[in-house]
PDB file of C-alpha atoms and ligand atoms in Angstrom:
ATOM      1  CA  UNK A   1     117.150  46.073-230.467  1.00  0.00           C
ATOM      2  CA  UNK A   2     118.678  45.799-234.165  1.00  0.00           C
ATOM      3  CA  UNK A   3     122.281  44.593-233.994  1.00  0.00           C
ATOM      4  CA  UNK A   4     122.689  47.627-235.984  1.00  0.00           C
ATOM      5  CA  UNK A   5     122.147  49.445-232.673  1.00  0.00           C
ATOM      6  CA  UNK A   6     125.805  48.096-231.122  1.00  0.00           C
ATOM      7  CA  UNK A   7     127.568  49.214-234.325  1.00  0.00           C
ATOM      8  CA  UNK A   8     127.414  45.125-235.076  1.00  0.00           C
ATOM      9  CA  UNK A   9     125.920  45.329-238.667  1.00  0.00           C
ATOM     10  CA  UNK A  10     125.954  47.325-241.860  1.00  0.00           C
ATOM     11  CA  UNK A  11     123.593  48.070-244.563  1.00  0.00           C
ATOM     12  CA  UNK A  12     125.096  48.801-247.944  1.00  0.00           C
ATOM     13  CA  UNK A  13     123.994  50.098-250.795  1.00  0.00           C
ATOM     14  CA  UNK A  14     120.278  50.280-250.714  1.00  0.00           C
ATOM     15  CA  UNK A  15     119.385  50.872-254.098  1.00  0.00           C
ATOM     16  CA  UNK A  16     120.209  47.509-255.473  1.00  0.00           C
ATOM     17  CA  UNK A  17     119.008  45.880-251.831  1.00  0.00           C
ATOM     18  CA  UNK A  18     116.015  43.144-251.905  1.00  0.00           C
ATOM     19  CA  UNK A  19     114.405  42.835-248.576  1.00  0.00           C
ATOM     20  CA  UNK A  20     111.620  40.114-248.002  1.00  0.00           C
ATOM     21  CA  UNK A  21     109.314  42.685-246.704  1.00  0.00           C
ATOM     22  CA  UNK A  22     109.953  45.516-249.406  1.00  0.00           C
ATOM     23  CA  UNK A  23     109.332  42.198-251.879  1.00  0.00           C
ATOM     24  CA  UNK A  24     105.772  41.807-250.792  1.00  0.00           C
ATOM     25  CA  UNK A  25     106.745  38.852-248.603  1.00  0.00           C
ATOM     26  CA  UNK A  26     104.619  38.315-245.503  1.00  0.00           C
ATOM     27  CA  UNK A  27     105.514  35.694-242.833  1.00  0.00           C
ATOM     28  CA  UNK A  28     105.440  32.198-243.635  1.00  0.00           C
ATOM     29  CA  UNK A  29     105.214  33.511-247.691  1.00  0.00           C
ATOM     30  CA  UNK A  30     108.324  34.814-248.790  1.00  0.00           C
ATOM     31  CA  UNK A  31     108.787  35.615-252.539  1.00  0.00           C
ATOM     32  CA  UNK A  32     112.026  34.654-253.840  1.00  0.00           C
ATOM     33  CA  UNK A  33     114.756  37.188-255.362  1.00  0.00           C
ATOM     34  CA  UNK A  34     117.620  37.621-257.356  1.00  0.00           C
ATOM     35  CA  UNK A  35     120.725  38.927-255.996  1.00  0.00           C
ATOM     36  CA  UNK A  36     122.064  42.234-257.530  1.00  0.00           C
ATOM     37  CA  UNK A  37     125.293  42.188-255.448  1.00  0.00           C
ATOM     38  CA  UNK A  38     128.948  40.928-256.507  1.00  0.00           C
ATOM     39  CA  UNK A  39     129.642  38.118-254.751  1.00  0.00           C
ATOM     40  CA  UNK A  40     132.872  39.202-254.770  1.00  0.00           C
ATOM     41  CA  UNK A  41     131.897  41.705-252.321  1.00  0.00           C
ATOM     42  CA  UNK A  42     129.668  39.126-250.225  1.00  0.00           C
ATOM     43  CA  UNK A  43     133.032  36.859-250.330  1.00  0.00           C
ATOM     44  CA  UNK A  44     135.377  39.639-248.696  1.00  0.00           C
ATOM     45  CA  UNK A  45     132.916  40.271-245.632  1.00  0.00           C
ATOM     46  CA  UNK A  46     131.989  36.696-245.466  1.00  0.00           C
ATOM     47  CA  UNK A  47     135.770  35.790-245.049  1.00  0.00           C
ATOM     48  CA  UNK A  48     136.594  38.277-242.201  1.00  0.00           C
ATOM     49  CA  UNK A  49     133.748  37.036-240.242  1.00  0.00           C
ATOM     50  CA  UNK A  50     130.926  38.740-240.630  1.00  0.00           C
ATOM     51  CA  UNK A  51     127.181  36.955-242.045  1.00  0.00           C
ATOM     52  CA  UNK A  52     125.033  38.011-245.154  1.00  0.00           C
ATOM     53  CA  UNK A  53     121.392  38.660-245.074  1.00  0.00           C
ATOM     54  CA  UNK A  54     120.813  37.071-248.930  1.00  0.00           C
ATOM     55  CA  UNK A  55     121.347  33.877-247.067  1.00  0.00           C
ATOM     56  CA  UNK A  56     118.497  34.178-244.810  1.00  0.00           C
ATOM     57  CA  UNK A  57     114.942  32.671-245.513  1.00  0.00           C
ATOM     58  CA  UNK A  58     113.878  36.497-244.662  1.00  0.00           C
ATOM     59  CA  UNK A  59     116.147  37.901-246.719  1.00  0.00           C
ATOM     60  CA  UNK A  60     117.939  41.116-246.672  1.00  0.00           C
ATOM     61  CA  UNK A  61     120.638  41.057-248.833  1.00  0.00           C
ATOM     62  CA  UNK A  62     122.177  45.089-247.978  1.00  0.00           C
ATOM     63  CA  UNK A  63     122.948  43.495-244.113  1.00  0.00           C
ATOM     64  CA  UNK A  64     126.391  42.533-242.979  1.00  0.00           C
ATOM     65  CA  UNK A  65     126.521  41.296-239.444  1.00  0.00           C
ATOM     66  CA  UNK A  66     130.032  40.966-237.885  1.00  0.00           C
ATOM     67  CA  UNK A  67     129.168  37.554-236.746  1.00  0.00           C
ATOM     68  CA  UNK A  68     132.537  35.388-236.231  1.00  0.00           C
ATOM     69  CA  UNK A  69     131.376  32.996-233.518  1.00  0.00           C
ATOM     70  CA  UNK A  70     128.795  31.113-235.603  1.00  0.00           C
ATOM     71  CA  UNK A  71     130.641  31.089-238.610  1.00  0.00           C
ATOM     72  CA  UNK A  72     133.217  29.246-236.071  1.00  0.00           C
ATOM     73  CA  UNK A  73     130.702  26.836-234.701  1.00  0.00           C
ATOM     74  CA  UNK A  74     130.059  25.849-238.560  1.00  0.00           C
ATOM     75  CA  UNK A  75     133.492  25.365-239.369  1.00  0.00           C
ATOM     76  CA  UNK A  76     133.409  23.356-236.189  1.00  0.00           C
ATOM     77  CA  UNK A  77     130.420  21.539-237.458  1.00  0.00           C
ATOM     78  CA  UNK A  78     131.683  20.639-240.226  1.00  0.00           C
ATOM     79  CA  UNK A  79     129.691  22.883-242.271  1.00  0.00           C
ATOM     80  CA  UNK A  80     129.559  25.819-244.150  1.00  0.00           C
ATOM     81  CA  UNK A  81     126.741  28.104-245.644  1.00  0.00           C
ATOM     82  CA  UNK A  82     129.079  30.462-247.404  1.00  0.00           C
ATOM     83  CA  UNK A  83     130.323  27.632-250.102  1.00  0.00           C
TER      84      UNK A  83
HETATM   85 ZN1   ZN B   1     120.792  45.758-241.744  1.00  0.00          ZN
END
């Protein structure tokens, strides 16, 4: 089930959304794409704990995923994929 199904994750605006799929992508060939949202907006859910699709190899840049326990085990790792 989609973490979209326990109220977990949000897709926003769809209209300026790439998704690897919609992009022609197939697995194991995923074109690359050029993000059309503020990162000021990525930024703001990023720092209350939730993950961003456009960081994903299969992208989906519209998802948020309210994620707080791995970006915890990063920090705790000592690193950090939302520079
Ligand atoms: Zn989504």
């Amino acid at each position: 089930m989609s973490v979209h199904s326990f109220g977990a994750a949000i897709d926003i605006n769809t209209k300026f959304a790439d998704y690897w799929i919609w992009s022609g992508g197939k697995p194991g060939k995923v074109p690359n794409y050029a993000n059309k949202f503020p990162m000021a907006i990525i930024d703001v859910f990023e720092r209350h704990g939730f993950i961003w699709g456009g960081r994903w190899y299969h992208y989906d840049t519209m998802h948020f995923e309210y994620r707080p326990e791995l970006i915890a085990i990063a920090k705790a790792g000592g690193v950090s994929a939302c520079p």
